[in-house]
Amino acid sequence: MVKKKRYNKLILWFRKEGAWIDLENLYWIGFLGAAAAILFAWLQSRRVLAFSEGSDAMKKIASAIRSGANAYLSHQYATVAKVFVVVFILLLVMAFGTGGAMLSKFTPFAFLTGGIWSMLAGLVGMKIATNSNARTAQAASESLNKGLRVAFSSGSVMGFTVVGLGMLDITIWFFLLRYAFGINDPVSLGNIMVMNGMGASFMALFARVGGGIYTKAADVGADLVGKVEAGIPEDDPRNPATIADNVGDNVGDVAGMGADLYESYVGSILATFALGAVGGYGWGGLLLPVALAVCGIICSIIGSFLVKTKENATQQSLLKSLRTGTYTAAVLSAILAAPLTYFILDGHMGVYVAILCGLIGGCAIGYFTEYYTSDTYKPTQELAAASETGSATIIIGGISLGLKSTMASILIVAAAVIVSFYAAGGSQSFNLGLYGIGIAAVGMLSTLGITLATDAYGPVADNAGGIAEMSGLPEAVRERTDALDSLGNTTAATGKGFAIGSASLTALALLVSYVSIVQEKTPETLDLSLTNPLMLVGLFIGAMLTFVFSAFTMSAVQKAAQSIVVEVRRQFKEIAGIMEYKADPDYASCVSLCTKGALHEMVVPALLAIIVPLATGLVLGPTGVVGLLGGVSVTGFAMAVFMSNAGGAWDNAKKYIEGGHHGGKGSECHKAAVVGDTVGDPFKDTSGPSLNILIKLCSTVSIVFSGLILSFNLMNLL
């Protein structure tokens, strides 16, 4: 009884006239979460850099990879900066030329900060990755656990830098808008904040597409000529494309992935901001996603300390060690989210169910992605067996596996959407249900720090294996790095599955935010029924955009890879003594070709994500845009899952054969698997991941240009 009285007194102390005291003044916890994440990332980087880079040969190779990655990113950022300036000027004209009627005056500047923070997140991740690869190889020469810890710690720097900078960006803008510019209405503040994600989306698409083209052009070129034609091992120093391949792992799978998930993280929180205010939760609706994200940061830090393994560990035990960390973080977040929701939303625990849907959905998508792509399960093992009858059957089998795998991810997301909507009060108020969907996306991404760490770990382990091969380390070391690399393939696949799942929920939340913002700007009620021809045509255009975008990104890899194939063949033919180790290949020429090819080919697909939604809106009006967003979200989600899982399965089927099954390395089955893996490379590392950003960028572009579309569209003239 005494304890109950004390509890009631505590409740009364926190409450004031039915609401929690000073909710709008608790956003400083965002700074706390950002500081914790950035500090942990800094400590992990110090820990990684304390390890030795190994021999002079290892240092030389690592330096070449670092130089190539730095050169590419410098050229990429210079190219993107030109586009950013043009868009920034356009946004300035829209905002200040109309006195803020068409666009918030804050949006152009938020566009810049979002792009800069996203760029910085990718740059930090790439820097630590290129400084970790040789250190991981050297640590693996001492023990498997040491190699795992160095690679994972490197991935942690990427993961926690992304969430730290994302939280810092959001919190700074909230305090500027709320206290410096005096925006006291939570609905207005939420609608302005949701527009701030365009810069991050913009940068993410260029980083993902450009990095994806680079890494797969080098990988495809190296595999087709080196492994298939010349019959030399992967990462063989005689292959001129080897260094370019290792560079690509960093600019595509680290910098690109970092920018991608930075944008998802920020986008989900900002969309929920807007939905919470509209749903009637006021400042509490805005505070909960921030508090949940901060809670996830703390839980992710705790989970990171649990990642360790024993010497001679199997692939399954290595995977278990990473899963222990991620699942522990998710469980802790689920436990702590309950009191957070109760106190912030004044007992509306249906929203907590929505958060659980996001957390469980994220873990479930990760599990099924692992099931379809890991060589410890039947689907990938059966795919490897298809190599017995040649490359054609393994390609057909991979396509079938990828298509089949979409069922699990789509059903999980569908269940999460329905349960979140009704649990949050969708049957009573449509807006409350929509807030539930938004907070589910935040819940899924709340433990992004450790989830991204397991993903960014993969390229470091892959590079470590390459350095071990090129520097001539003993076979025992290569076996350890191969084990870490194979694990990295699985974690990369599950990371992509997670990114796609979170993208679908975030895109849905952004779509709803777009409808809400448009409805506030016009007295007319939008007709969003499927019988409306504008809606229907928009759906078709959105579906078309998915396929055309995928075609452009696949074609970009094909063109860039062809130039690498020609160059590698030329060097094998013209430079005498390469195959006998008497002459060094010209690595720099392949790095240069990949850089030029990626930068040239990335522009068109990136611009499609901006031009098509804008053009659709100017012709069909806001209703057509809603249709487009629905079409691209659904088809983009399904296509991304298909491509990522098919590519991951082909990759691990090859690794399974290299492990000694179906004749092992150099066999006809292995050659067939290499062809399958080569086809899958642009699937899983270029087109598939880029679709994540496409579906979100279309939404943010539509939100930012909603005022322009309402004022000027062809339907208004009819």
XYZ file of C-alpha atoms in Angstrom:
718
model
C 0.000 0.000 0.000
C 2.884 2.361 0.834
C 4.541 1.628 -2.505
C 1.264 2.354 -4.325
C 0.920 5.729 -2.567
C 4.486 6.642 -3.508
C 3.791 5.632 -7.113
C 0.661 7.793 -7.210
C 2.593 10.747 -5.803
C 5.206 10.251 -8.525
C 2.469 10.208 -11.143
C 0.955 13.402 -9.749
C 4.376 15.043 -9.760
C 4.789 14.240 -13.439
C 1.236 15.212 -14.356
C -0.240 18.654 -14.666
C -3.884 19.063 -15.623
C -4.040 15.698 -17.354
C -0.884 15.994 -19.427
C 2.759 15.283 -18.766
C 4.678 18.318 -17.581
C 6.745 20.275 -20.110
C 6.710 17.634 -22.819
C 7.794 20.216 -25.370
C 10.917 20.937 -23.344
C 12.186 17.352 -23.265
C 13.631 17.308 -26.781
C 17.102 17.867 -25.365
C 17.239 14.072 -25.029
C 17.905 14.092 -28.785
C 21.237 15.785 -28.081
C 21.895 13.174 -25.390
C 21.266 10.308 -27.828
C 23.382 11.941 -30.545
C 26.254 12.502 -28.103
C 26.116 8.889 -26.862
C 26.168 7.501 -30.423
C 28.961 9.762 -31.676
C 31.065 9.167 -28.548
C 30.677 5.381 -28.910
C 31.589 5.595 -32.597
C 34.716 7.601 -31.703
C 35.744 5.101 -29.017
C 35.244 2.202 -31.452
C 37.354 3.951 -34.086
C 40.151 4.454 -31.538
C 39.918 0.775 -30.666
C 40.197 -0.283 -34.322
C 43.091 2.046 -35.126
C 45.063 0.684 -32.160
C 45.509 -2.631 -34.039
C 48.440 -3.209 -36.386
C 48.026 -3.043 -40.191
C 50.435 -5.934 -40.544
C 53.311 -6.263 -42.978
C 54.575 -3.657 -45.445
C 52.851 -5.541 -48.282
C 49.521 -5.371 -46.427
C 49.987 -1.657 -45.716
C 50.746 -0.992 -49.387
C 47.588 -2.754 -50.570
C 45.458 -1.030 -47.929
C 46.911 2.331 -48.958
C 46.009 1.700 -52.615
C 42.413 0.835 -51.643
C 42.206 3.945 -49.455
C 43.528 6.208 -52.204
C 41.088 4.813 -54.756
C 38.108 5.210 -52.407
C 39.082 8.775 -51.478
C 39.553 9.702 -55.139
C 36.158 8.329 -56.108
C 34.277 10.018 -53.286
C 35.986 13.331 -54.033
C 34.834 13.155 -57.662
C 31.352 11.969 -56.653
C 30.813 14.762 -54.130
C 32.074 17.342 -56.640
C 29.539 16.074 -59.206
C 26.660 15.935 -56.723
C 27.522 19.416 -55.387
C 26.742 20.922 -58.807
C 23.286 19.324 -58.819
C 22.737 20.392 -55.200
C 23.452 24.032 -56.078
C 20.890 23.983 -58.911
C 18.197 22.402 -56.720
C 19.016 24.748 -53.823
C 18.545 27.803 -56.055
C 15.250 26.389 -57.349
C 14.021 25.838 -53.775
C 15.107 29.359 -52.794
C 13.073 30.836 -55.653
C 10.023 28.768 -54.689
C 10.288 29.670 -51.005
C 11.196 33.347 -51.083
C 9.666 34.247 -54.449
C 6.228 33.292 -53.127
C 6.719 34.612 -49.596
C 6.642 31.097 -48.163
C 3.223 30.297 -49.672
C 4.491 27.574 -52.002
C 7.340 26.260 -49.839
C 8.614 26.821 -46.310
C 11.517 29.287 -46.183
C 13.406 26.808 -44.038
C 13.306 23.951 -46.563
C 16.156 25.101 -48.885
C 18.554 25.306 -45.944
C 17.344 22.015 -44.449
C 17.918 20.504 -47.906
C 21.584 21.507 -47.657
C 22.090 20.297 -44.079
C 20.433 16.945 -44.831
C 22.722 16.393 -47.805
C 25.837 17.460 -45.901
C 25.098 15.248 -42.882
C 24.328 12.288 -45.141
C 27.585 12.848 -47.023
C 29.497 13.096 -43.754
C 27.996 9.844 -42.445
C 29.066 7.975 -45.582
C 32.518 9.591 -45.555
C 33.216 8.656 -41.911
C 32.101 5.081 -42.539
C 34.270 4.760 -45.625
C 37.321 6.245 -43.856
C 37.154 3.771 -40.978
C 36.412 0.849 -43.323
C 39.477 1.517 -45.478
C 41.581 1.790 -42.326
C 40.187 -1.458 -40.914
C 40.604 -3.959 -43.746
C 44.331 -4.689 -43.295
C 43.909 -4.555 -39.510
C 41.168 -7.190 -39.736
C 43.412 -9.434 -41.848
C 46.264 -9.028 -39.356
C 43.927 -9.678 -36.399
C 42.593 -12.794 -38.150
C 46.157 -14.077 -38.377
C 46.115 -14.148 -34.556
C 42.598 -15.469 -33.956
C 39.147 -15.655 -35.512
C 37.540 -13.790 -32.597
C 40.031 -10.938 -32.916
C 39.293 -10.615 -36.634
C 35.556 -10.563 -35.919
C 35.941 -7.893 -33.237
C 38.010 -5.573 -35.447
C 35.637 -5.885 -38.415
C 32.525 -5.497 -36.251
C 33.988 -2.530 -34.368
C 34.647 -0.899 -37.729
C 31.026 -1.523 -38.728
C 29.927 -0.043 -35.396
C 31.628 3.234 -36.278
C 29.491 3.409 -39.421
C 26.283 2.402 -37.630
C 26.550 4.783 -34.707
C 27.825 7.673 -36.813
C 24.683 7.390 -38.951
C 22.250 7.401 -36.013
C 24.263 10.027 -34.115
C 24.385 12.506 -36.997
C 20.765 11.774 -37.904
C 19.572 12.493 -34.378
C 21.769 15.609 -34.193
C 20.336 16.982 -37.466
C 16.728 16.435 -36.342
C 17.240 17.898 -32.869
C 19.098 21.001 -34.081
C 16.341 21.792 -36.566
C 13.634 21.231 -33.954
C 15.265 23.661 -31.535
C 15.865 26.225 -34.278
C 12.259 26.114 -35.465
C 10.734 25.915 -32.000
C 12.829 28.411 -30.058
C 14.788 30.544 -32.541
C 11.909 31.112 -34.989
C 9.013 30.697 -32.563
C 6.929 28.029 -34.321
C 4.659 26.988 -31.441
C 2.071 24.911 -33.295
C 3.090 21.215 -33.348
C 1.157 20.591 -36.604
C 2.958 23.399 -38.436
C 6.314 22.376 -37.018
C 5.748 18.724 -37.977
C 4.789 19.638 -41.564
C 7.918 21.791 -41.939
C 10.175 19.126 -40.430
C 8.949 16.388 -42.787
C 10.192 18.446 -45.742
C 13.713 18.395 -44.309
C 14.413 14.861 -45.483
C 14.807 15.700 -49.187
C 18.508 16.608 -48.943
C 19.361 13.302 -47.258
C 17.288 11.362 -49.821
C 18.967 13.213 -52.678
C 22.482 12.495 -51.457
C 21.599 8.900 -50.601
C 20.394 8.147 -54.120
C 23.537 9.498 -55.768
C 25.733 7.678 -53.230
C 23.862 4.393 -53.598
C 23.562 4.442 -57.382
C 27.080 5.756 -58.048
C 28.725 3.506 -55.465
C 26.675 0.521 -56.643
C 27.701 1.045 -60.276
C 31.361 1.382 -59.276
C 31.543 -1.696 -57.075
C 29.669 -3.996 -59.435
C 31.453 -2.835 -62.579
C 34.764 -3.731 -60.933
C 33.424 -6.961 -59.434
C 31.840 -8.192 -62.670
C 34.901 -7.269 -64.723
C 37.265 -8.972 -62.275
C 35.183 -12.164 -62.079
C 34.436 -12.611 -65.778
C 38.029 -12.260 -66.935
C 39.951 -13.355 -63.867
C 37.934 -16.286 -62.504
C 36.059 -17.506 -65.581
C 38.495 -16.819 -68.445
C 41.928 -16.896 -66.781
C 40.991 -19.372 -64.039
C 42.787 -17.472 -61.274
C 41.396 -17.157 -57.720
C 39.313 -14.268 -56.437
C 41.423 -11.312 -55.219
C 44.469 -12.651 -57.036
C 47.103 -9.869 -57.262
C 47.593 -10.677 -60.956
C 44.059 -9.392 -61.715
C 44.215 -5.667 -62.676
C 40.633 -5.114 -61.401
C 41.321 -6.464 -57.897
C 42.069 -3.109 -56.263
C 39.090 -1.491 -58.005
C 36.899 -4.332 -56.698
C 38.077 -3.708 -53.131
C 37.599 0.047 -53.535
C 34.058 -0.607 -54.737
C 33.196 -2.574 -51.599
C 33.864 0.581 -49.592
C 32.257 3.261 -51.771
C 29.178 1.145 -52.510
C 28.514 -1.111 -49.524
C 29.795 1.258 -46.829
C 29.438 4.877 -47.961
C 26.374 4.106 -50.108
C 24.642 1.964 -47.479
C 25.416 4.552 -44.778
C 23.800 7.350 -46.782
C 20.858 5.057 -47.597
C 20.035 4.142 -44.012
C 20.779 7.658 -42.733
C 18.003 8.814 -45.018
C 15.626 6.018 -43.856
C 16.349 6.797 -40.206
C 15.759 10.525 -40.543
C 12.804 10.084 -42.918
C 10.905 7.722 -40.601
C 11.284 10.060 -37.599
C 10.311 13.167 -39.598
C 7.261 11.481 -41.155
C 6.105 10.346 -37.707
C 6.623 13.907 -36.477
C 4.028 15.149 -38.941
C 1.618 12.249 -38.370
C 1.796 12.578 -34.559
C 0.829 16.234 -34.616
C -2.014 15.666 -37.102
C -3.234 12.684 -35.053
C -3.879 14.956 -32.090
C -1.031 13.852 -29.804
C 0.505 17.333 -29.841
C 4.059 17.648 -28.539
C 3.919 14.102 -27.159
C 3.383 12.726 -30.662
C 6.541 14.526 -31.787
C 8.558 13.526 -28.729
C 7.893 9.770 -28.786
C 9.828 8.938 -32.017
C 12.801 10.946 -30.700
C 12.688 9.217 -27.305
C 12.306 5.816 -28.966
C 15.299 6.474 -31.223
C 17.436 7.569 -28.250
C 16.392 4.441 -26.361
C 17.401 2.344 -29.395
C 20.838 3.981 -29.459
C 21.498 3.035 -25.825
C 20.241 -0.526 -26.357
C 22.359 -0.907 -29.501
C 25.474 0.117 -27.567
C 24.714 -2.567 -24.972
C 24.114 -5.195 -27.677
C 27.444 -4.363 -29.352
C 29.390 -5.678 -26.357
C 27.819 -9.129 -26.790
C 29.293 -9.793 -30.252
C 32.118 -12.336 -29.817
C 32.947 -15.878 -30.867
C 35.296 -18.792 -30.276
C 38.179 -20.007 -32.401
C 37.263 -22.512 -35.154
C 33.645 -21.344 -34.987
C 31.223 -22.590 -37.643
C 29.334 -20.276 -39.982
C 26.217 -20.800 -37.873
C 27.978 -19.918 -34.592
C 29.490 -16.779 -36.177
C 26.035 -15.732 -37.305
C 24.665 -16.493 -33.864
C 27.216 -14.178 -32.259
C 26.017 -11.257 -34.396
C 22.373 -12.149 -33.887
C 22.894 -12.213 -30.120
C 23.855 -8.550 -30.242
C 21.044 -7.434 -32.566
C 18.281 -9.445 -30.885
C 19.367 -8.321 -27.416
C 19.195 -4.696 -28.543
C 15.717 -5.270 -30.016
C 14.421 -6.975 -26.840
C 15.794 -4.223 -24.592
C 14.216 -1.576 -26.840
C 10.891 -3.407 -26.696
C 11.000 -3.477 -22.890
C 11.964 0.176 -22.481
C 9.490 1.395 -25.122
C 6.557 0.435 -22.879
C 7.138 2.996 -20.075
C 8.223 5.599 -22.648
C 4.937 5.261 -24.507
C 2.904 5.277 -21.292
C 4.451 8.431 -19.902
C 4.763 10.420 -23.138
C 1.343 9.576 -24.641
C -0.541 9.549 -21.351
C -1.316 5.832 -21.335
C -2.151 5.238 -25.031
C -0.580 1.767 -25.060
C -2.014 0.818 -28.425
C 0.871 2.825 -29.893
C 3.258 0.531 -27.990
C 1.799 -2.421 -29.890
C 2.640 -0.571 -33.121
C 6.229 -0.117 -31.919
C 6.443 -3.846 -31.194
C 5.163 -4.537 -34.712
C 8.066 -2.556 -36.128
C 10.671 -4.252 -33.931
C 9.311 -7.766 -34.535
C 8.791 -7.071 -38.237
C 12.417 -5.937 -38.638
C 13.738 -9.081 -36.923
C 11.367 -11.302 -38.942
C 12.441 -9.782 -42.265
C 16.064 -10.285 -41.238
C 15.391 -13.950 -40.424
C 13.619 -14.753 -43.705
C 16.249 -12.899 -45.708
C 18.868 -15.008 -43.967
C 16.822 -18.144 -44.701
C 16.693 -17.443 -48.428
C 20.288 -16.243 -48.829
C 22.489 -18.099 -46.311
C 24.178 -21.315 -47.419
C 23.287 -22.912 -44.088
C 19.672 -23.302 -45.294
C 18.122 -25.411 -48.053
C 17.160 -22.692 -50.613
C 20.756 -21.625 -51.274
C 22.066 -25.192 -51.027
C 19.522 -26.291 -53.644
C 20.527 -23.320 -55.788
C 24.161 -24.460 -55.585
C 23.056 -27.937 -56.699
C 21.501 -26.353 -59.811
C 25.061 -25.598 -60.975
C 25.449 -29.312 -61.771
C 23.624 -28.670 -65.045
C 25.287 -25.388 -65.951
C 25.004 -21.631 -65.622
C 21.551 -21.399 -67.257
C 19.867 -23.541 -64.591
C 21.531 -21.737 -61.695
C 20.357 -18.400 -63.122
C 16.798 -19.697 -63.533
C 16.915 -21.124 -59.998
C 18.160 -17.810 -58.558
C 15.384 -15.840 -60.249
C 12.821 -18.328 -58.935
C 14.243 -18.116 -55.399
C 14.220 -14.320 -55.453
C 10.620 -14.149 -56.672
C 9.503 -16.665 -54.056
C 11.264 -14.766 -51.253
C 9.117 -11.663 -51.784
C 6.142 -13.426 -50.185
C 7.576 -13.475 -46.656
C 8.748 -9.838 -46.610
C 5.523 -8.498 -48.125
C 3.303 -10.458 -45.727
C 5.386 -9.300 -42.735
C 5.105 -5.643 -43.761
C 1.390 -6.060 -44.545
C 0.762 -7.575 -41.101
C 2.801 -4.820 -39.425
C 0.796 -2.116 -41.254
C -2.627 -3.569 -40.389
C -1.860 -4.377 -36.750
C -0.112 -1.014 -36.210
C -2.990 0.905 -37.761
C -5.744 -0.655 -35.672
C -3.727 -1.008 -32.465
C -2.964 2.724 -32.499
C -6.673 3.567 -32.801
C -7.304 3.474 -36.550
C -10.883 2.266 -36.077
C -11.643 5.390 -34.003
C -9.569 7.937 -35.901
C -7.874 7.504 -39.277
C -5.058 9.853 -38.274
C -4.340 7.899 -35.088
C -3.974 4.728 -37.150
C -1.576 6.444 -39.517
C 0.557 7.542 -36.573
C 0.749 3.878 -35.582
C 2.193 3.002 -38.998
C 4.764 5.799 -38.716
C 5.858 4.812 -35.217
C 6.179 1.182 -36.380
C 8.760 2.366 -38.934
C 10.631 4.217 -36.169
C 10.480 1.080 -34.016
C 11.957 -1.017 -36.837
C 14.820 1.473 -37.237
C 15.341 2.237 -33.549
C 18.200 -0.284 -33.249
C 19.778 0.825 -36.528
C 23.115 1.462 -34.785
C 23.871 -2.235 -34.289
C 21.896 -3.428 -37.329
C 23.967 -1.257 -39.648
C 27.121 -2.342 -37.800
C 26.473 -5.963 -38.822
C 25.962 -4.809 -42.416
C 28.983 -2.484 -42.680
C 31.063 -5.291 -41.141
C 30.720 -7.286 -44.399
C 32.793 -5.117 -46.799
C 35.595 -4.867 -44.221
C 35.742 -8.658 -43.917
C 35.631 -8.968 -47.725
C 38.547 -6.538 -48.126
C 40.449 -8.361 -45.375
C 40.185 -11.591 -47.349
C 41.449 -9.844 -50.471
C 44.420 -8.368 -48.627
C 45.221 -11.764 -47.099
C 45.224 -13.295 -50.595
C 47.243 -10.531 -52.265
C 49.855 -10.301 -49.516
C 50.421 -14.054 -49.417
C 49.313 -14.761 -45.835
C 49.161 -18.440 -44.788
C 46.196 -20.570 -45.838
C 44.943 -20.752 -42.224
C 44.524 -16.964 -42.196
C 42.669 -17.053 -45.491
C 40.331 -19.690 -44.068
C 39.487 -17.355 -41.186
C 38.961 -14.361 -43.466
C 36.838 -16.534 -45.795
C 34.655 -17.477 -42.819
C 34.303 -13.805 -41.885
C 33.632 -12.891 -45.531
C 30.959 -15.561 -45.929
C 29.320 -14.282 -42.757
C 29.526 -10.789 -44.221
C 27.626 -11.928 -47.332
C 24.783 -13.136 -45.129
C 24.736 -10.057 -42.892
C 24.860 -7.807 -45.956
C 21.855 -9.643 -47.398
C 19.906 -9.404 -44.132
C 20.930 -5.755 -43.825
C 19.530 -5.078 -47.294
C 16.317 -6.930 -46.356
C 16.018 -4.805 -43.255
C 16.683 -1.629 -45.254
C 14.002 -2.570 -47.790
C 11.422 -3.413 -45.110
C 12.026 -0.165 -43.244
C 11.921 1.739 -46.544
C 8.442 0.396 -47.296
C 7.050 1.535 -43.938
C 8.837 4.890 -44.177
C 7.558 5.413 -47.739
C 4.006 4.672 -46.594
C 4.328 7.159 -43.722
C 5.718 9.787 -46.129
C 2.899 9.117 -48.611
C 0.342 9.736 -45.888
C 2.200 12.883 -44.828
C 2.016 14.107 -48.428
C -1.769 13.579 -48.506
C -2.145 15.362 -45.155
C -0.027 18.361 -46.261
C -1.892 18.669 -49.576
C -5.271 18.474 -47.871
C -4.279 21.315 -45.553
C -3.384 23.497 -48.529
C -6.623 22.970 -50.490
C -10.312 23.030 -49.485
C -11.087 20.286 -52.010
C -11.159 16.682 -50.823
C -8.871 14.459 -52.874
C -10.609 11.571 -54.647
C -8.219 8.698 -53.982
C -10.483 5.886 -55.213
C -9.136 3.429 -57.773
C -12.004 4.344 -60.096
C -10.532 7.843 -60.448
C -8.606 7.767 -63.758
C -5.997 10.219 -62.419
C -5.283 7.871 -59.519
C -5.178 4.843 -61.801
C -2.823 6.454 -64.331
C -0.578 7.570 -61.466
C -0.390 3.953 -60.244
C 0.706 2.777 -63.688
C 3.355 5.515 -63.923
C 4.683 4.581 -60.475
C 4.946 0.914 -61.471
C 6.648 1.932 -64.720
C 9.178 4.055 -62.817
C 10.329 1.021 -60.815
C 11.096 -0.974 -63.953
C 12.650 1.889 -65.926
C 14.832 2.890 -62.966
C 15.987 -0.723 -62.526
C 16.729 -0.930 -66.257
C 18.891 2.187 -66.164
C 20.896 1.023 -63.133
C 21.405 -2.470 -64.586
C 22.441 -0.986 -67.915
C 24.853 1.353 -66.142
C 26.627 -1.613 -64.513
C 26.706 -3.451 -67.829
C 28.336 -0.542 -69.683
C 30.861 0.200 -66.948
C 31.692 -3.515 -66.528
C 32.292 -3.925 -70.261
C 35.017 -1.284 -70.147
C 36.687 -3.140 -67.242
C 36.491 -6.475 -69.072
C 38.161 -4.933 -72.133
C 40.873 -3.326 -69.984
C 41.667 -6.497 -68.004
C 41.864 -8.528 -71.212
C 44.170 -5.900 -72.711
C 46.543 -6.008 -69.765
C 46.669 -9.807 -69.716
C 47.549 -9.711 -73.422
C 49.933 -6.751 -73.576
C 51.794 -6.760 -70.227
C 54.195 -9.662 -70.382
C 54.853 -11.588 -67.206
C 51.640 -10.798 -65.274
C 50.559 -14.431 -65.010
C 54.058 -15.466 -63.912
C 54.205 -12.762 -61.181
C 57.095 -11.120 -63.090
C 55.216 -7.886 -63.798
C 52.669 -5.855 -61.879
C 49.316 -5.057 -63.483
C 48.131 -1.448 -63.877
C 45.589 -1.250 -61.044
C 45.151 2.525 -61.388
C 43.685 2.302 -64.898
C 40.833 0.066 -63.687
C 40.167 2.354 -60.711
C 40.039 5.341 -63.085
C 37.691 3.569 -65.524
C 35.307 2.570 -62.709
C 35.281 6.116 -61.362
C 34.501 7.685 -64.748
C 31.903 5.057 -65.593
C 30.076 5.320 -62.269
C 29.981 9.125 -62.254
C 28.756 9.266 -65.845
C 26.106 6.579 -65.539
C 24.640 7.580 -62.153
C 23.133 10.892 -63.282
C 20.166 9.702 -65.390
C 18.672 7.193 -62.902
C 19.134 9.694 -60.053
C 17.345 12.453 -61.966
C 14.450 10.095 -62.804
C 13.446 10.057 -59.129
C 13.075 13.834 -59.213
C 11.728 14.517 -62.695
C 9.028 11.813 -62.900
C 7.095 12.733 -59.679
C 7.342 16.436 -60.525
C 6.219 15.930 -64.142
C 3.385 13.637 -63.025
C 2.190 16.250 -60.545
C 2.317 19.101 -63.084
C 0.205 17.055 -65.504
C -2.118 14.962 -63.306
C -2.181 17.097 -60.170
C -1.875 15.906 -56.552
C -4.195 12.918 -57.060
C -1.976 11.548 -59.801
C 1.031 11.949 -57.501
C -0.666 9.887 -54.778
C -1.217 7.138 -57.355
C 2.413 7.337 -58.463
C 3.656 7.082 -54.875
C 1.449 4.060 -54.256
C 2.562 2.361 -57.463
C 6.292 2.940 -57.001
C 6.149 1.966 -53.299
C 4.457 -1.392 -53.905
C 6.336 -2.438 -57.039
C 9.631 -0.958 -55.790
C 9.382 -2.890 -52.531
C 8.669 -6.201 -54.266
C 11.350 -5.650 -56.921
C 13.955 -4.671 -54.311
C 13.310 -7.817 -52.233
C 13.459 -10.006 -55.331
C 16.715 -8.509 -56.594
C 18.495 -8.394 -53.244
C 17.606 -11.944 -52.209
C 18.303 -13.472 -55.625
C 21.699 -11.743 -55.745
C 22.546 -12.764 -52.181
C 21.601 -16.383 -52.840
C 23.744 -16.548 -56.002
C 26.699 -15.100 -54.068
C 26.427 -17.573 -51.209
C 25.775 -20.505 -53.562
C 29.171 -19.715 -55.078
C 30.723 -19.558 -51.583
C 29.064 -22.893 -50.723
C 30.690 -24.525 -53.748
C 34.042 -22.923 -52.911
C 33.742 -24.539 -49.486
C 34.209 -27.936 -51.138
C 30.710 -28.911 -52.339
C 29.863 -29.911 -55.916
C 33.511 -30.165 -56.945
C 34.814 -27.046 -55.153
C 36.906 -24.248 -56.652
C 37.842 -24.537 -60.312
C 35.157 -27.115 -61.121
C 32.527 -26.698 -63.826
C 29.936 -26.166 -61.105
C 32.057 -23.375 -59.668
C 32.314 -21.695 -63.080
C 28.530 -21.851 -63.439
C 28.097 -20.390 -59.951
C 30.487 -17.540 -60.795
C 28.277 -16.639 -63.765
C 25.217 -16.681 -61.492
C 27.018 -14.523 -58.925
C 28.040 -12.116 -61.681
C 24.418 -11.711 -62.785
C 23.389 -11.254 -59.160
C 25.989 -8.580 -58.390
C 24.050 -5.626 -59.873
C 20.824 -7.159 -58.546
C 21.885 -7.085 -54.902
C 24.334 -4.201 -54.777
C 23.084 -1.664 -57.324
C 19.478 -1.877 -58.517
C 17.881 -3.556 -55.484
C 19.294 -1.238 -52.781
C 18.777 1.855 -54.943
C 15.056 1.110 -55.120
C 14.893 1.668 -51.331
C 15.847 5.259 -51.864
C 13.753 5.702 -55.001
C 10.468 5.013 -53.206
C 11.341 7.421 -50.387
C 12.821 10.164 -52.569
C 9.696 10.212 -54.732
C 7.690 10.931 -51.572
C 9.981 13.655 -50.241
C 10.195 15.334 -53.667
C 6.398 15.271 -53.874
C 6.072 16.784 -50.382
C 8.567 19.574 -51.093
C 6.965 20.467 -54.447
C 3.364 19.996 -53.251
C 2.750 23.755 -53.273
C 4.017 24.067 -56.855
C 1.913 21.095 -58.005
C -1.253 22.512 -56.403
C -0.691 25.907 -57.994
C 0.316 24.744 -61.460
C -1.037 21.533 -62.927
C -2.764 20.735 -66.199
C -5.922 19.439 -64.474
C -6.613 22.911 -63.085
C -6.932 24.208 -66.636
C -9.476 21.596 -67.734
